[in-house]
CSV table of C-alpha atoms in Angstrom, one decimal:
chain,number,residue,atom,x,y,z
A,73,MET,CA,-52.9,-39.7,-16.0
A,74,PRO,CA,-52.3,-41.0,-19.7
A,75,LEU,CA,-49.7,-44.4,-19.9
A,76,ARG,CA,-47.3,-42.0,-21.6
A,77,GLY,CA,-47.2,-39.7,-19.0
A,78,ARG,CA,-47.1,-42.5,-16.3
A,79,ALA,CA,-44.5,-43.9,-18.2
A,80,ALA,CA,-42.2,-40.8,-18.3
A,81,SER,CA,-42.6,-40.0,-14.5
A,82,GLY,CA,-41.5,-43.7,-13.6
A,83,ALA,CA,-38.4,-43.5,-15.3
A,84,GLY,CA,-38.3,-39.9,-14.1
A,85,HIS,CA,-38.0,-41.5,-10.6
A,86,ARG,CA,-36.3,-44.3,-11.9
A,87,ARG,CA,-33.6,-42.0,-12.6
A,88,VAL,CA,-33.5,-39.6,-9.6
A,89,ALA,CA,-33.1,-43.0,-7.3
A,90,ALA,CA,-30.6,-44.3,-9.4
A,91,SER,CA,-28.6,-40.9,-9.3
A,92,LEU,CA,-29.1,-40.9,-5.4
A,93,LEU,CA,-28.0,-44.3,-5.1
A,94,LEU,CA,-24.7,-44.0,-7.6
A,95,ALA,CA,-23.6,-40.2,-5.6
A,96,ALA,CA,-23.7,-42.2,-2.2
A,97,GLY,CA,-21.8,-44.9,-3.3
A,98,LEU,CA,-19.3,-42.9,-5.6
A,99,GLY,CA,-19.2,-40.3,-3.0
A,100,ALA,CA,-18.3,-42.8,-0.4
A,101,LEU,CA,-15.6,-44.5,-2.5
A,102,ALA,CA,-14.5,-41.1,-3.4
A,103,ALA,CA,-14.2,-39.7,0.0
A,104,GLN,CA,-12.3,-43.3,1.4
A,105,ALA,CA,-9.5,-42.6,-1.6
A,106,VAL,CA,-9.0,-39.1,-0.3
A,107,TRP,CA,-9.0,-39.3,2.9
A,108,ARG,CA,-6.7,-42.5,2.6
A,109,ALA,CA,-4.0,-39.8,0.9
A,110,LEU,CA,-4.2,-37.8,3.4
A,111,PRO,CA,-2.7,-35.6,4.9
A,112,LEU,CA,-0.9,-34.6,1.5
A,113,PRO,CA,2.3,-32.8,2.8
A,114,ALA,CA,2.9,-35.6,5.3
A,115,SER,CA,2.7,-38.2,2.4
A,116,LEU,CA,4.6,-36.1,-0.2
A,117,SER,CA,7.4,-35.9,2.6
A,118,ALA,CA,7.3,-39.3,3.3
A,119,ALA,CA,7.9,-40.0,-0.4
A,120,ARG,CA,10.6,-37.6,-0.7
A,121,ARG,CA,12.5,-38.9,2.3
A,122,PHE,CA,11.9,-42.6,0.9
A,123,TRP,CA,13.4,-41.9,-3.1
A,124,ALA,CA,16.2,-39.6,-1.6
A,125,ALA,CA,17.3,-42.5,0.9
A,126,ASN,CA,19.5,-45.0,-0.2
A,127,GLN,CA,18.4,-49.0,-0.6
A,128,THR,CA,18.8,-49.9,3.3
A,129,THR,CA,17.9,-47.0,4.6
A,130,ARG,CA,14.5,-47.5,2.5
A,131,LEU,CA,14.4,-50.9,3.9
A,132,LEU,CA,14.9,-49.5,7.6
A,133,ASN,CA,12.7,-47.2,7.9
A,134,VAL,CA,9.4,-49.2,6.6
A,135,PRO,CA,7.7,-49.8,10.2
A,136,PHE,CA,7.3,-53.4,10.1
A,137,PHE,CA,11.4,-53.5,10.1
A,138,SER,CA,11.8,-50.2,12.1
A,139,ALA,CA,9.9,-51.8,15.2
A,140,ASP,CA,12.8,-53.4,15.3
A,141,ARG,CA,16.3,-51.9,13.5
A,142,GLU,CA,18.3,-53.8,15.5
A,143,LEU,CA,17.2,-57.1,14.7
A,144,SER,CA,17.0,-55.6,10.6
A,145,ALA,CA,20.3,-54.1,10.3
A,146,ALA,CA,21.8,-57.3,11.9
A,147,ALA,CA,19.6,-59.9,9.6
A,148,LEU,CA,20.7,-57.1,6.3
A,149,ARG,CA,24.9,-56.9,7.3
A,150,LEU,CA,24.4,-61.1,8.0
A,151,GLY,CA,22.8,-61.1,4.8
A,152,ARG,CA,25.6,-59.3,2.6
A,153,THR,CA,28.5,-62.0,4.5
A,154,LEU,CA,26.7,-65.0,3.9
A,155,GLY,CA,26.5,-67.0,1.1
A,156,PRO,CA,22.6,-67.3,-0.2
A,157,GLU,CA,23.1,-71.4,0.3
A,158,GLU,CA,23.9,-70.7,4.3
A,159,ASP,CA,20.8,-71.1,6.5
A,160,VAL,CA,21.2,-69.0,9.0
A,161,LEU,CA,19.7,-69.4,13.6
A,162,LEU,CA,18.0,-66.7,15.3
A,163,VAL,CA,17.7,-67.2,18.9
A,164,LEU,CA,15.6,-65.0,20.9
A,165,PRO,CA,15.0,-64.4,24.4
A,166,ARG,CA,13.4,-67.2,26.9
A,167,GLY,CA,10.1,-65.9,27.8
A,168,ALA,CA,9.7,-63.8,25.0
A,169,PRO,CA,6.0,-63.3,23.5
A,170,PRO,CA,5.1,-65.9,20.7
A,171,GLU,CA,3.6,-63.1,19.0
A,172,ALA,CA,7.2,-61.1,19.3
A,173,VAL,CA,8.6,-64.1,18.1
A,174,GLU,CA,6.4,-64.8,15.4
A,175,GLU,CA,7.6,-61.1,14.2
A,176,SER,CA,11.3,-61.2,14.9
A,177,ARG,CA,11.3,-64.7,12.8
A,178,ARG,CA,9.3,-62.7,10.0
A,179,ARG,CA,11.7,-60.2,9.9
A,180,ALA,CA,14.9,-61.8,9.4
A,181,ALA,CA,13.3,-64.5,6.7
A,182,TYR,CA,12.3,-61.7,5.0
A,183,LEU,CA,15.9,-60.0,5.3
A,184,LEU,CA,17.6,-63.3,4.7
A,185,ALA,CA,16.3,-64.6,1.8
A,186,PRO,CA,16.3,-67.5,0.6
A,187,ARG,CA,17.9,-68.9,3.6
A,188,ARG,CA,15.7,-70.5,5.7
A,189,VAL,CA,15.8,-68.9,9.3
A,190,ALA,CA,15.3,-71.5,12.6
A,191,VAL,CA,14.3,-69.8,15.7
A,192,SER,CA,15.2,-70.8,19.5
A,193,THR,CA,15.4,-69.6,22.6
A,194,GLY,CA,17.8,-69.1,25.0
A,195,ASP,CA,20.0,-66.7,27.4
A,196,VAL,CA,20.5,-64.1,25.1
A,197,PRO,CA,19.4,-60.0,25.9
A,198,ALA,CA,17.9,-58.9,22.5
A,199,PHE,CA,18.9,-61.6,20.3
A,200,ARG,CA,21.5,-63.2,18.6
A,201,LEU,CA,21.8,-63.9,14.7
A,202,SER,CA,24.7,-67.0,13.6
A,203,PRO,CA,24.9,-69.3,10.8
A,204,VAL,CA,23.9,-72.3,10.8
A,205,ARG,CA,26.6,-75.1,11.2
A,206,GLY,CA,26.5,-77.8,7.8
A,207,SER,CA,24.2,-76.1,5.7
A,208,PRO,CA,22.3,-77.0,3.8
B,602,MET,CA,-20.7,-31.8,-17.4
B,603,THR,CA,-21.0,-35.4,-18.8
B,604,ARG,CA,-21.4,-38.4,-17.5
B,605,ALA,CA,-18.0,-39.4,-19.3
B,606,ALA,CA,-16.4,-36.9,-17.6
B,607,ALA,CA,-17.1,-37.6,-13.9
B,608,ALA,CA,-16.6,-41.1,-14.4
B,609,GLY,CA,-13.3,-40.5,-15.9
B,610,LEU,CA,-12.3,-37.8,-13.1
B,611,LEU,CA,-13.6,-40.7,-10.6
B,612,LEU,CA,-11.3,-43.1,-12.1
B,613,ALA,CA,-8.1,-40.1,-12.3
B,614,LEU,CA,-9.0,-39.9,-8.3
B,615,GLY,CA,-8.7,-43.6,-8.0
B,616,LEU,CA,-5.4,-44.2,-9.8
B,617,LEU,CA,-4.1,-40.9,-8.1
B,618,SER,CA,-5.0,-41.6,-4.7
B,619,THR,CA,-3.7,-45.1,-5.3
B,620,SER,CA,-0.4,-44.1,-7.1
B,621,LEU,CA,0.5,-41.5,-4.1
B,622,VAL,CA,-0.3,-44.2,-1.1
B,623,ALA,CA,1.7,-46.6,-3.0
B,624,LEU,CA,4.9,-44.7,-3.9
B,625,ARG,CA,4.8,-43.4,-0.3
B,626,ARG,CA,6.7,-45.4,0.8
B,627,PRO,CA,8.4,-49.3,-0.1
B,628,PHE,CA,6.0,-52.3,-0.5
B,629,GLY,CA,6.6,-53.7,3.6
B,630,THR,CA,3.2,-54.6,4.7
B,631,GLY,CA,1.8,-57.7,6.8
B,632,ASP,CA,1.3,-60.5,3.8
B,633,PHE,CA,4.0,-58.3,1.5
B,634,VAL,CA,6.1,-59.9,4.3
B,635,ALA,CA,5.1,-62.9,5.4
B,636,ILE,CA,4.4,-64.5,1.7
B,637,TRP,CA,4.8,-62.4,-1.4
B,638,GLY,CA,8.0,-59.9,-1.0
B,639,LEU,CA,9.6,-63.1,1.1
B,640,LYS,CA,9.2,-65.2,-2.1
B,641,ALA,CA,10.1,-62.9,-5.0
B,642,ARG,CA,13.3,-62.2,-2.7
B,643,ALA,CA,13.9,-65.6,-2.5
B,644,ILE,CA,13.2,-66.3,-6.0
B,645,HIS,CA,15.9,-63.2,-7.3
B,646,ALA,CA,18.4,-64.3,-5.0
B,647,SER,CA,18.2,-67.7,-5.5
B,648,GLY,CA,17.1,-67.7,-9.4
B,649,SER,CA,15.6,-71.1,-8.1
B,650,LEU,CA,11.3,-72.2,-7.8
B,651,ALA,CA,12.1,-74.3,-4.6
B,652,SER,CA,13.3,-71.4,-2.7
B,653,VAL,CA,9.9,-70.8,-1.8
B,654,VAL,CA,10.1,-73.9,0.1
B,655,ARG,CA,12.9,-73.8,1.2
B,656,VAL,CA,12.5,-70.4,3.6
B,657,ASP,CA,9.2,-72.0,5.1
B,658,PRO,CA,9.7,-75.7,4.9
B,659,ALA,CA,7.2,-76.5,7.5
B,660,GLY,CA,4.5,-73.7,5.7
B,661,GLU,CA,4.3,-72.3,9.0
B,662,PHE,CA,4.0,-68.9,7.9
B,663,SER,CA,4.2,-68.1,4.3
B,664,HIS,CA,2.2,-70.7,2.6
B,665,PRO,CA,4.5,-72.4,0.2
B,666,GLU,CA,1.3,-74.4,-1.2
B,667,TYR,CA,0.2,-70.4,-2.9
B,668,PRO,CA,1.4,-70.1,-6.7
B,669,PRO,CA,4.2,-68.7,-7.1
B,670,LEU,CA,3.2,-66.3,-9.8
B,671,TRP,CA,2.7,-62.6,-8.0
B,672,PRO,CA,6.4,-63.5,-6.2
B,673,CYS,CA,7.8,-64.4,-10.1
B,674,VAL,CA,6.5,-61.0,-11.4
B,675,LEU,CA,8.0,-59.4,-8.3
B,676,ALA,CA,11.2,-61.2,-9.4
B,677,GLY,CA,11.5,-60.5,-12.6
B,678,ALA,CA,10.3,-56.8,-12.2
B,679,ALA,CA,13.8,-56.7,-9.7
B,680,VAL,CA,15.7,-58.4,-12.5
B,681,ALA,CA,14.7,-55.7,-14.9
B,682,LEU,CA,15.6,-53.2,-12.9
B,683,GLY,CA,19.0,-54.9,-11.5
B,684,ARG,CA,18.1,-54.6,-7.7
B,685,PHE,CA,15.0,-56.1,-5.4
B,686,ASP,CA,14.3,-52.5,-4.4
B,687,GLU,CA,11.3,-52.6,-2.3
B,688,LEU,CA,10.2,-49.0,-3.1
B,689,LEU,CA,11.3,-49.5,-6.7
B,690,LEU,CA,8.6,-52.1,-7.2
B,691,THR,CA,6.0,-49.8,-6.0
B,692,PRO,CA,5.0,-48.2,-9.7
B,693,LEU,CA,3.4,-51.9,-10.5
B,694,TRP,CA,1.1,-51.0,-7.8
B,695,PRO,CA,-0.9,-48.3,-9.7
B,696,ALA,CA,0.2,-50.1,-13.1
B,697,LEU,CA,-1.9,-53.2,-12.1
B,698,ALA,CA,-4.9,-50.7,-10.8
B,699,LEU,CA,-4.7,-49.3,-13.5
B,700,LEU,CA,-4.6,-52.3,-15.9
B,701,ALA,CA,-7.6,-53.6,-14.1
B,702,SER,CA,-9.5,-50.5,-14.6
B,703,LEU,CA,-9.2,-51.1,-18.2
B,704,ALA,CA,-10.5,-54.6,-17.9
B,705,ALA,CA,-13.2,-53.9,-16.1
B,706,ALA,CA,-14.1,-51.2,-18.6
B,707,ARG,CA,-13.4,-53.6,-21.7
B,708,ALA,CA,-15.9,-56.2,-19.4
B,709,THR,CA,-18.4,-53.7,-19.3
B,710,ARG,CA,-21.5,-53.2,-22.3
B,711,GLY,CA,-22.4,-49.5,-23.0
B,712,GLY,CA,-21.4,-46.4,-23.8
B,713,PRO,CA,-18.2,-44.6,-22.8
B,714,GLY,CA,-19.8,-43.3,-19.6
B,715,ALA,CA,-21.1,-46.7,-18.7
B,716,LYS,CA,-17.2,-48.5,-19.3
B,717,LEU,CA,-15.3,-45.5,-17.7
B,718,LEU,CA,-18.0,-46.0,-14.7
B,719,ALA,CA,-16.7,-49.6,-14.4
B,720,GLY,CA,-13.3,-48.5,-14.2
B,721,ALA,CA,-13.8,-46.0,-11.6
B,722,ILE,CA,-15.7,-48.5,-9.8
B,723,VAL,CA,-12.5,-50.5,-9.4
B,724,SER,CA,-9.7,-48.1,-9.0
B,725,LEU,CA,-12.1,-46.5,-5.9
B,726,LEU,CA,-12.1,-49.8,-4.3
B,727,PRO,CA,-10.1,-49.0,-0.8
B,728,TYR,CA,-8.2,-52.2,-1.1
B,729,TYR,CA,-5.5,-50.4,-3.5
B,730,ARG,CA,-4.7,-48.2,-0.4
B,731,THR,CA,-5.1,-50.4,2.1
B,732,TYR,CA,-2.6,-53.5,1.0
B,733,PRO,CA,-0.2,-52.9,-1.8
B,734,GLY,CA,1.8,-55.3,-2.5
B,735,TYR,CA,-0.6,-58.0,-2.1
B,736,ALA,CA,-1.5,-60.6,-3.9
B,737,GLU,CA,-5.2,-59.9,-5.5
B,738,ALA,CA,-4.6,-56.5,-7.2
B,739,LEU,CA,-3.1,-59.5,-10.1
B,740,LEU,CA,-5.6,-61.5,-9.5
B,741,VAL,CA,-8.3,-59.7,-9.9
B,742,LEU,CA,-6.7,-58.3,-13.1
B,743,PHE,CA,-7.1,-62.0,-14.6
B,744,LEU,CA,-10.8,-62.4,-13.2
B,745,LEU,CA,-11.6,-59.1,-14.8
B,746,LEU,CA,-10.3,-60.3,-18.2
B,747,ALA,CA,-12.0,-63.5,-17.6
B,748,VAL,CA,-15.3,-62.0,-17.3
B,749,GLY,CA,-14.7,-59.7,-20.4
B,750,GLU,CA,-14.4,-63.0,-22.1
B,751,LEU,CA,-17.4,-64.0,-20.8
B,752,ASP,CA,-19.8,-61.8,-23.7
B,753,ARG,CA,-17.3,-62.8,-26.8
B,754,LEU,CA,-17.9,-66.5,-26.3
B,755,GLN,CA,-20.5,-66.9,-29.2
B,756,THR,CA,-18.9,-64.0,-31.1
B,757,GLU,CA,-15.2,-64.3,-31.0
B,758,ARG,CA,-13.3,-68.0,-32.1
B,759,LEU,CA,-10.6,-67.5,-29.9
B,760,ALA,CA,-12.5,-66.3,-26.9
B,761,PRO,CA,-13.0,-69.7,-25.1
B,762,ALA,CA,-9.3,-70.2,-25.0
B,763,ARG,CA,-8.8,-66.4,-23.7
B,764,LEU,CA,-10.8,-67.2,-21.2
B,765,ALA,CA,-9.3,-70.4,-20.0
B,766,ALA,CA,-5.7,-68.6,-20.2
B,767,PHE,CA,-6.5,-65.7,-18.2
B,768,LEU,CA,-8.7,-68.2,-15.8
B,769,VAL,CA,-5.3,-70.7,-15.4
B,770,LEU,CA,-3.7,-67.5,-15.0
B,771,ALA,CA,-5.4,-66.6,-11.7
B,772,ALA,CA,-5.5,-69.8,-10.4
B,773,TRP,CA,-1.6,-69.1,-10.9
B,774,THR,CA,-2.3,-66.3,-8.7
B,775,LYS,CA,-3.9,-66.9,-6.0
B,776,PRO,CA,-6.7,-70.2,-4.6
B,777,GLU,CA,-9.4,-68.0,-5.2
B,778,GLY,CA,-8.5,-67.8,-9.1
B,779,ALA,CA,-9.2,-71.3,-8.8
B,780,LEU,CA,-12.2,-71.4,-7.5
B,781,ALA,CA,-13.2,-68.4,-9.4
B,782,GLY,CA,-12.1,-70.9,-12.8
B,783,LEU,CA,-14.1,-74.4,-11.6
B,784,VAL,CA,-17.2,-71.4,-11.0
B,785,VAL,CA,-17.3,-69.9,-14.1
B,786,ALA,CA,-16.3,-74.1,-15.8
B,787,ALA,CA,-19.8,-75.5,-13.5
B,788,LEU,CA,-21.9,-72.5,-14.4
B,789,LEU,CA,-21.1,-72.5,-18.7
B,790,LEU,CA,-21.4,-76.5,-18.4
B,791,SER,CA,-24.5,-76.5,-16.4
B,792,ALA,CA,-25.6,-73.9,-18.8
B,793,ARG,CA,-24.9,-76.4,-21.7
B,794,ARG,CA,-21.8,-74.4,-23.4
B,795,LEU,CA,-19.7,-77.3,-23.0
B,796,ARG,CA,-16.9,-76.6,-25.3
B,797,PRO,CA,-16.1,-73.5,-23.4
B,798,GLY,CA,-16.8,-74.9,-19.9
B,799,ALA,CA,-15.2,-78.5,-20.2
B,800,LEU,CA,-12.1,-76.4,-22.0
B,801,ALA,CA,-11.8,-73.5,-19.2
B,802,GLY,CA,-12.3,-76.2,-16.3
B,803,LEU,CA,-9.6,-79.1,-18.1
B,804,CYS,CA,-7.3,-76.1,-17.8
B,805,VAL,CA,-7.6,-74.8,-14.7
B,806,VAL,CA,-6.8,-78.4,-13.2
B,807,LEU,CA,-4.5,-79.4,-15.1
B,808,VAL,CA,-2.5,-76.5,-16.1
B,809,GLY,CA,-3.3,-73.9,-13.5
B,810,VAL,CA,-3.2,-76.5,-10.1
B,811,LEU,CA,-1.9,-79.4,-10.4
B,812,PRO,CA,2.1,-78.9,-11.8
B,813,TRP,CA,2.0,-76.3,-8.9
B,814,THR,CA,0.9,-79.1,-6.3
B,815,LEU,CA,2.8,-81.9,-7.6
B,816,TYR,CA,6.1,-79.7,-7.7
B,817,VAL,CA,5.9,-79.0,-4.2
B,818,ARG,CA,4.6,-81.9,-3.2
B,819,SER,CA,8.1,-83.3,-4.9
B,820,LEU,CA,10.0,-80.7,-2.8
B,821,THR,CA,8.7,-81.4,0.7
B,822,GLY,CA,7.6,-85.0,0.3
B,823,GLY,CA,4.1,-84.9,1.4
B,824,PRO,CA,1.4,-82.0,1.6
B,825,LEU,CA,1.9,-78.9,3.8
B,826,PRO,CA,-0.1,-77.5,5.9
B,827,SER,CA,-2.9,-75.3,4.3
B,828,ALA,CA,-5.2,-72.7,5.7
B,829,PHE,CA,-7.7,-75.4,5.9
B,830,ASP,CA,-8.3,-79.0,7.2
B,831,ALA,CA,-11.1,-81.4,6.3
B,832,GLY,CA,-10.4,-82.2,10.3
B,833,ALA,CA,-11.1,-79.2,11.6
B,834,PHE,CA,-14.8,-78.4,10.5
B,835,THR,CA,-17.9,-79.1,13.0
B,836,PRO,CA,-21.3,-77.6,12.5
B,837,ALA,CA,-20.8,-75.4,15.2
B,838,ARG,CA,-17.2,-73.5,13.4
B,839,LEU,CA,-19.2,-73.1,10.7
B,840,GLY,CA,-21.7,-71.2,12.1
B,841,ALA,CA,-19.8,-69.0,13.9
B,842,ALA,CA,-17.5,-68.6,10.9
B,843,LEU,CA,-20.5,-67.3,9.5
B,844,VAL,CA,-21.1,-64.8,12.0
B,845,ALA,CA,-17.9,-63.7,11.7
B,846,VAL,CA,-18.1,-63.0,8.2
B,847,ALA,CA,-21.6,-61.1,8.5
B,848,ALA,CA,-20.1,-59.2,10.7
B,849,GLY,CA,-16.9,-58.8,9.0
B,850,THR,CA,-18.2,-57.2,6.0
B,851,GLY,CA,-19.3,-54.4,8.0
B,852,TRP,CA,-19.4,-51.3,5.7
B,853,ALA,CA,-19.7,-53.4,2.9
B,854,TRP,CA,-23.1,-54.2,3.2
B,855,ALA,CA,-23.5,-50.7,2.3
B,856,GLY,CA,-22.5,-51.4,-0.9
B,857,ILE,CA,-24.4,-54.5,-1.5
B,858,ALA,CA,-27.4,-53.0,-0.8
B,859,THR,CA,-26.1,-50.2,-3.0
B,860,PHE,CA,-25.5,-52.9,-6.3
B,861,ALA,CA,-28.5,-54.6,-5.2
B,862,LEU,CA,-31.1,-51.4,-5.1
B,863,LEU,CA,-29.6,-50.3,-8.8
B,864,LEU,CA,-30.1,-53.6,-9.6
B,865,ALA,CA,-34.0,-53.3,-8.9
B,866,LEU,CA,-33.8,-50.5,-11.2
B,867,ALA,CA,-32.1,-51.8,-13.8
B,868,PRO,CA,-34.5,-55.1,-14.7
B,869,GLY,CA,-32.1,-55.9,-18.0
B,870,THR,CA,-29.0,-55.5,-16.6
B,871,ARG,CA,-30.4,-58.0,-14.2
B,872,ARG,CA,-31.3,-60.7,-16.7
B,873,LEU,CA,-28.3,-59.7,-18.7
B,874,ARG,CA,-25.7,-60.4,-15.9
B,875,SER,CA,-27.5,-62.9,-13.8
B,876,ALA,CA,-24.4,-65.7,-14.5
B,877,LEU,CA,-21.6,-63.1,-13.5
B,878,ILE,CA,-24.2,-62.2,-10.7
B,879,LEU,CA,-24.8,-65.9,-9.3
B,880,GLY,CA,-21.0,-67.3,-10.2
B,881,VAL,CA,-20.0,-64.2,-8.4
B,882,ALA,CA,-22.5,-65.5,-5.3
B,883,LEU,CA,-21.0,-69.0,-5.1
B,884,SER,CA,-17.7,-68.0,-5.0
B,885,LEU,CA,-18.4,-65.9,-2.1
B,886,ALA,CA,-20.2,-68.7,-0.2
B,887,ALA,CA,-17.7,-71.3,-1.2
B,888,LEU,CA,-15.4,-68.9,0.6
B,889,ALA,CA,-17.4,-67.8,3.7
B,890,ALA,CA,-18.0,-71.9,4.0
B,891,ALA,CA,-14.6,-72.9,3.9
B,892,TYR,CA,-13.8,-71.0,7.1
B,893,GLY,CA,-15.8,-73.7,9.0
B,894,PHE,CA,-12.6,-75.6,7.5
B,895,SER,CA,-9.4,-73.0,8.9
B,896,ARG,CA,-7.5,-74.7,11.1
B,897,PHE,CA,-6.7,-70.9,13.0
B,898,ASP,CA,-9.1,-69.2,15.1
B,899,VAL,CA,-12.5,-68.9,13.0
B,900,GLY,CA,-12.4,-65.4,13.4
B,901,TRP,CA,-8.7,-64.1,13.3
B,902,HIS,CA,-8.6,-65.9,9.7
B,903,VAL,CA,-12.3,-63.8,8.7
B,904,ARG,CA,-10.8,-60.4,9.8
B,905,TRP,CA,-7.5,-61.0,7.6
B,906,SER,CA,-8.2,-61.9,4.7
B,907,TRP,CA,-12.5,-61.5,4.3
B,908,ASP,CA,-12.5,-57.6,3.4
B,909,ARG,CA,-10.2,-59.1,0.4
B,910,VAL,CA,-12.4,-61.9,-0.6
B,911,LEU,CA,-15.2,-58.8,-0.6
B,912,PHE,CA,-12.4,-57.1,-3.1
B,913,LEU,CA,-12.6,-59.7,-5.7
B,914,ALA,CA,-16.4,-59.8,-5.6
B,915,ALA,CA,-16.4,-56.3,-5.6
B,916,ALA,CA,-14.4,-55.5,-9.1
B,917,CYS,CA,-16.1,-58.5,-11.1
B,918,LEU,CA,-19.0,-57.0,-10.3
B,919,ALA,CA,-18.4,-53.4,-11.3
B,920,PRO,CA,-18.9,-54.1,-14.7
B,921,ALA,CA,-22.8,-54.6,-13.9
B,922,ALA,CA,-23.4,-52.1,-11.8
B,923,ALA,CA,-22.4,-49.8,-14.1
B,924,GLU,CA,-24.1,-51.2,-16.9
B,925,ALA,CA,-27.3,-51.1,-14.1
B,926,ALA,CA,-26.2,-47.4,-13.5
B,927,ALA,CA,-26.5,-46.2,-16.7
B,928,GLU,CA,-29.4,-48.1,-17.7
B,929,ALA,CA,-31.5,-47.1,-14.5
B,930,LEU,CA,-30.2,-43.4,-15.6
B,931,GLY,CA,-31.1,-43.7,-18.9
B,932,PRO,CA,-29.4,-42.4,-22.0
B,933,ALA,CA,-27.4,-39.7,-21.3
B,934,ALA,CA,-28.1,-35.9,-23.0
B,935,GLU,CA,-24.5,-37.0,-25.1
B,936,GLU,CA,-25.2,-39.9,-25.8
B,937,ALA,CA,-28.7,-39.8,-26.7
B,938,PRO,CA,-30.2,-39.6,-30.9
B,939,SER,CA,-30.5,-36.5,-31.5
């Protein structure tokens, strides 16, 4: 094969290989981008519900907070009545698993920021949130 | 359809999907609640940076030692909006994806097809649909802006200053930004680019890292526990970390293989982008090795962070991937001289 023909054939093979690689790579990226937004009606319906709701309802319906709606609602209520300089004590039932304690602490800390939320365990049915006397 | 049009459509798909996923519910997943949003709410409610330490004085879950730029951006946006509302903040997410795509396009050599392809790759990365509200979206914007300056260091007088500024902003966003800044500085110095290398290195350390470290220490009276501890290191732990990293790379191995094969087809890009590829590889190696110093369970630590490290690497390499693709495909019909 003449040199020019061989070079053209090499470039052709390279182009085909690059096209296949690009198609595979971009196809996989595009497929997950579409898949993550599906099902479209459910995504749009969730968006409509959240954008129509008020600020408190929105926050309480975020999955992380709705997983313990009572604690989240109590933290929001306490946050409205407490000065930002007062800290808070969260008491959880004795024997609560460490992961559940950590999640509750994070929920309360987020909703009550900038206050510090200290956590302890005691004889409470589900939880108790109270201002810390003498804080800050 | 031209290559540029196809890449433009993919970019639009990436941004649309990112917008839909981000805007359909308020920010409120893992690290947003534990770290970024918590600090932003604290700063917004108190008006004080010191509040990021007050909410977690022992540094048990919110990493008060992390730099505060992303929480400050969130708090500033909330001030502009008149209240801290996690749903009203979500448009920041597609905006950051768009800006990162534009930065990737700016950092890419070649015609509009290659530039749009780099932007499309960035916007389609799974991170934008997995971690709304996390800090890497801001970090990757600064890193891509810095990548864009590397080509301009010899031709534009202000490029070294811009490079240093973007790396400082990256260091103010996340510790990985400081590491990236130090890697860039080291590579520039080893290539005898003394002025831009020294400027970047000094600025990252003196402006990007030291002020916040000293401020946090002044509030806590000493160092806070970070995710890493020199005392935790053992060779066995490092081995376990590397195994976990290899396993945690998962489907990204396919992306790495695709990138490597594209580079094999594009010798020009391989040569021109060798420093960028080396820098990203060094950063990845340093971060993978750092898990050997983790004070947490190594498998758990890798599982919850390595994919975001890979996102940073993939985004920074997007310009090189787009250039390699353009080179291997040859001139497009619409770009070829008539």
